[in-house]
N, CA, C and O atoms as a GROMACS GRO file, in nm:
protein
  192
    1VAL      N    1  -3.290 -11.663   7.884
    1VAL     CA    2  -3.297 -11.644   7.741
    1VAL      C    3  -3.158 -11.664   7.684
    1VAL      O    4  -3.061 -11.605   7.731
    2ILE      N    5  -3.148 -11.747   7.583
    2ILE     CA    6  -3.021 -11.770   7.516
    2ILE      C    7  -3.032 -11.715   7.375
    2ILE      O    8  -3.126 -11.746   7.301
    3VAL      N    9  -2.936 -11.633   7.339
    3VAL     CA   10  -2.934 -11.573   7.206
    3VAL      C   11  -2.802 -11.609   7.140
    3VAL      O   12  -2.695 -11.593   7.199
    4MET      N   13  -2.810 -11.658   7.017
    4MET     CA   14  -2.690 -11.685   6.939
    4MET      C   15  -2.692 -11.594   6.818
    4MET      O   16  -2.798 -11.567   6.760
    5ALA      N   17  -2.576 -11.546   6.780
    5ALA     CA   18  -2.566 -11.458   6.664
    5ALA      C   19  -2.440 -11.496   6.587
    5ALA      O   20  -2.347 -11.555   6.642
    6ALA      N   21  -2.438 -11.461   6.459
    6ALA     CA   22  -2.322 -11.490   6.376
    6ALA      C   23  -2.296 -11.373   6.284
    6ALA      O   24  -2.388 -11.303   6.240
    7THR      N   25  -2.169 -11.352   6.254
    7THR     CA   26  -2.131 -11.249   6.159
    7THR      C   27  -1.999 -11.287   6.094
    7THR      O   28  -1.918 -11.359   6.153
    8ASN      N   29  -1.979 -11.240   5.975
    8ASN     CA   30  -1.849 -11.256   5.912
    8ASN      C   31  -1.771 -11.126   5.918
    8ASN      O   32  -1.663 -11.115   5.860
    9ARG      N   33  -1.825 -11.025   5.989
    9ARG     CA   34  -1.760 -10.895   6.004
    9ARG      C   35  -1.757 -10.853   6.151
    9ARG      O   36  -1.825 -10.758   6.188
   10PRO      N   37  -1.680 -10.922   6.236
   10PRO     CA   38  -1.676 -10.885   6.378
   10PRO      C   39  -1.620 -10.746   6.402
   10PRO      O   40  -1.642 -10.688   6.509
   11ASP      N   41  -1.547 -10.691   6.306
   11ASP     CA   42  -1.488 -10.559   6.321
   11ASP      C   43  -1.592 -10.448   6.321
   11ASP      O   44  -1.562 -10.336   6.364
   12VAL      N   45  -1.713 -10.474   6.274
   12VAL     CA   46  -1.816 -10.370   6.269
   12VAL      C   47  -1.923 -10.387   6.377
   12VAL      O   48  -2.024 -10.317   6.375
   13LEU      N   49  -1.901 -10.479   6.471
   13LEU     CA   50  -1.996 -10.497   6.580
   13LEU      C   51  -1.998 -10.373   6.669
   13LEU      O   52  -1.894 -10.315   6.698
   14ASP      N   53  -2.116 -10.335   6.712
   14ASP     CA   54  -2.132 -10.224   6.805
   14ASP      C   55  -2.071 -10.265   6.940
   14ASP      O   56  -2.106 -10.370   6.993
   15PRO      N   57  -1.981 -10.185   6.996
   15PRO     CA   58  -1.919 -10.220   7.124
   15PRO      C   59  -2.022 -10.241   7.236
   15PRO      O   60  -1.994 -10.314   7.331
   16ALA      N   61  -2.139 -10.180   7.225
   16ALA     CA   62  -2.243 -10.199   7.327
   16ALA      C   63  -2.288 -10.345   7.334
   16ALA      O   64  -2.330 -10.391   7.440
   17LEU      N   65  -2.281 -10.417   7.223
   17LEU     CA   66  -2.320 -10.558   7.224
   17LEU      C   67  -2.224 -10.645   7.304
   17LEU      O   68  -2.263 -10.752   7.352
   18LEU      N   69  -2.102 -10.600   7.318
   18LEU     CA   70  -1.999 -10.682   7.382
   18LEU      C   71  -1.977 -10.646   7.528
   18LEU      O   72  -1.885 -10.698   7.591
   19ARG      N   73  -2.058 -10.557   7.583
   19ARG     CA   74  -2.047 -10.522   7.724
   19ARG      C   75  -2.082 -10.642   7.810
   19ARG      O   76  -2.157 -10.730   7.766
   20PRO      N   77  -2.030 -10.647   7.933
   20PRO     CA   78  -2.061 -10.760   8.022
   20PRO      C   79  -2.212 -10.778   8.041
   20PRO      O   80  -2.286 -10.681   8.057
   21GLY      N   81  -2.255 -10.903   8.037
   21GLY     CA   82  -2.396 -10.935   8.056
   21GLY      C   83  -2.475 -10.943   7.927
   21GLY      O   84  -2.594 -10.974   7.930
   22ARG      N   85  -2.412 -10.916   7.817
   22ARG     CA   86  -2.483 -10.925   7.689
   22ARG      C   87  -2.432 -11.048   7.615
   22ARG      O   88  -2.467 -11.160   7.652
   23PHE      N   89  -2.351 -11.030   7.515
   23PHE     CA   90  -2.289 -11.146   7.450
   23PHE      C   91  -2.160 -11.174   7.525
   23PHE      O   92  -2.060 -11.105   7.507
   24ASP      N   93  -2.164 -11.276   7.610
   24ASP     CA   94  -2.052 -11.303   7.700
   24ASP      C   95  -1.937 -11.375   7.633
   24ASP      O   96  -1.823 -11.364   7.678
   25ARG      N   97  -1.964 -11.450   7.527
   25ARG     CA   98  -1.859 -11.530   7.464
   25ARG      C   99  -1.855 -11.505   7.315
   25ARG      O  100  -1.956 -11.479   7.250
   26GLN      N  101  -1.734 -11.514   7.264
   26GLN     CA  102  -1.716 -11.510   7.119
   26GLN      C  103  -1.647 -11.640   7.079
   26GLN      O  104  -1.544 -11.676   7.136
   27VAL      N  105  -1.703 -11.708   6.984
   27VAL     CA  106  -1.646 -11.833   6.934
   27VAL      C  107  -1.606 -11.810   6.790
   27VAL      O  108  -1.688 -11.774   6.706
   28VAL      N  109  -1.479 -11.829   6.762
   28VAL     CA  110  -1.427 -11.809   6.627
   28VAL      C  111  -1.417 -11.946   6.559
   28VAL      O  112  -1.353 -12.037   6.611
   29VAL      N  113  -1.480 -11.957   6.446
   29VAL     CA  114  -1.476 -12.081   6.368
   29VAL      C  115  -1.396 -12.052   6.242
   29VAL      O  116  -1.435 -11.968   6.161
   30GLY      N  117  -1.287 -12.122   6.226
   30GLY     CA  118  -1.201 -12.100   6.110
   30GLY      C  119  -1.260 -12.155   5.981
   30GLY      O  120  -1.362 -12.224   5.982
   31LEU      N  121  -1.194 -12.125   5.873
   31LEU     CA  122  -1.238 -12.175   5.743
   31LEU      C  123  -1.208 -12.324   5.730
   31LEU      O  124  -1.107 -12.370   5.784
   32PRO      N  125  -1.293 -12.399   5.661
   32PRO     CA  126  -1.268 -12.542   5.644
   32PRO      C  127  -1.156 -12.567   5.544
   32PRO      O  128  -1.130 -12.486   5.454
   33ASP      N  129  -1.089 -12.681   5.562
   33ASP     CA  130  -0.987 -12.720   5.464
   33ASP      C  131  -1.057 -12.785   5.345
   33ASP      O  132  -1.180 -12.788   5.338
   34ILE      N  133  -0.981 -12.836   5.252
   34ILE     CA  134  -1.038 -12.895   5.130
   34ILE      C  135  -1.132 -13.011   5.164
   34ILE      O  136  -1.242 -13.020   5.108
   35ARG      N  137  -1.090 -13.099   5.253
   35ARG     CA  138  -1.176 -13.213   5.289
   35ARG      C  139  -1.305 -13.166   5.354
   35ARG      O  140  -1.412 -13.218   5.326
   36GLY      N  141  -1.295 -13.067   5.441
   36GLY     CA  142  -1.414 -13.012   5.505
   36GLY      C  143  -1.508 -12.949   5.405
   36GLY      O  144  -1.630 -12.962   5.416
   37ARG      N  145  -1.452 -12.881   5.306
   37ARG     CA  146  -1.536 -12.819   5.202
   37ARG      C  147  -1.608 -12.925   5.120
   37ARG      O  148  -1.724 -12.907   5.083
   38GLU      N  149  -1.539 -13.035   5.092
   38GLU     CA  150  -1.603 -13.145   5.018
   38GLU      C  151  -1.719 -13.203   5.098
   38GLU      O  152  -1.825 -13.232   5.041
   39GLN      N  153  -1.701 -13.219   5.228
   39GLN     CA  154  -1.807 -13.274   5.312
   39GLN      C  155  -1.927 -13.180   5.318
   39GLN      O  156  -2.041 -13.224   5.313
   40ILE      N  157  -1.901 -13.050   5.329
   40ILE     CA  158  -2.009 -12.952   5.330
   40ILE      C  159  -2.085 -12.957   5.198
   40ILE      O  160  -2.208 -12.954   5.197
   41LEU      N  161  -2.013 -12.965   5.088
   41LEU     CA  162  -2.076 -12.971   4.957
   41LEU      C  163  -2.162 -13.096   4.943
   41LEU      O  164  -2.273 -13.089   4.888
   42LYS      N  165  -2.113 -13.210   4.992
   42LYS     CA  166  -2.190 -13.334   4.984
   42LYS      C  167  -2.322 -13.322   5.061
   42LYS      O  168  -2.426 -13.366   5.013
   43VAL      N  169  -2.318 -13.262   5.179
   43VAL     CA  170  -2.440 -13.245   5.259
   43VAL      C  171  -2.542 -13.160   5.184
   43VAL      O  172  -2.660 -13.193   5.181
   44HIS      N  173  -2.496 -13.052   5.124
   44HIS     CA  174  -2.589 -12.959   5.059
   44HIS      C  175  -2.632 -13.006   4.920
   44HIS      O  176  -2.729 -12.954   4.865
   45MET      N  177  -2.563 -13.104   4.863
   45MET     CA  178  -2.599 -13.153   4.730
   45MET      C  179  -2.676 -13.285   4.735
   45MET      O  180  -2.707 -13.342   4.630
   46ARG      N  181  -2.708 -13.335   4.853
   46ARG     CA  182  -2.777 -13.464   4.866
   46ARG      C  183  -2.906 -13.470   4.786
   46ARG      O  184  -2.932 -13.569   4.718
   47LYS      N  185  -2.987 -13.367   4.795
   47LYS     CA  186  -3.120 -13.372   4.734
   47LYS      C  187  -3.125 -13.308   4.596
   47LYS      O  188  -3.233 -13.288   4.540
   48VAL      N  189  -3.010 -13.277   4.542
   48VAL     CA  190  -3.006 -13.212   4.410
   48VAL      C  191  -2.981 -13.316   4.303
   48VAL      O  192  -2.975 -13.284   4.185
   0.00000   0.00000   0.00000
């Protein structure tokens, strides 16, 4: 079973979730720069 989760508040995660054998990895994705934000906006505005 593979479970993926996301949060913008990692500081409030229950420590029990981070014990070995549960969520084994944490991947931090930084904020996009201006060009990245423009690309995200273009994708979401295609059908508008």
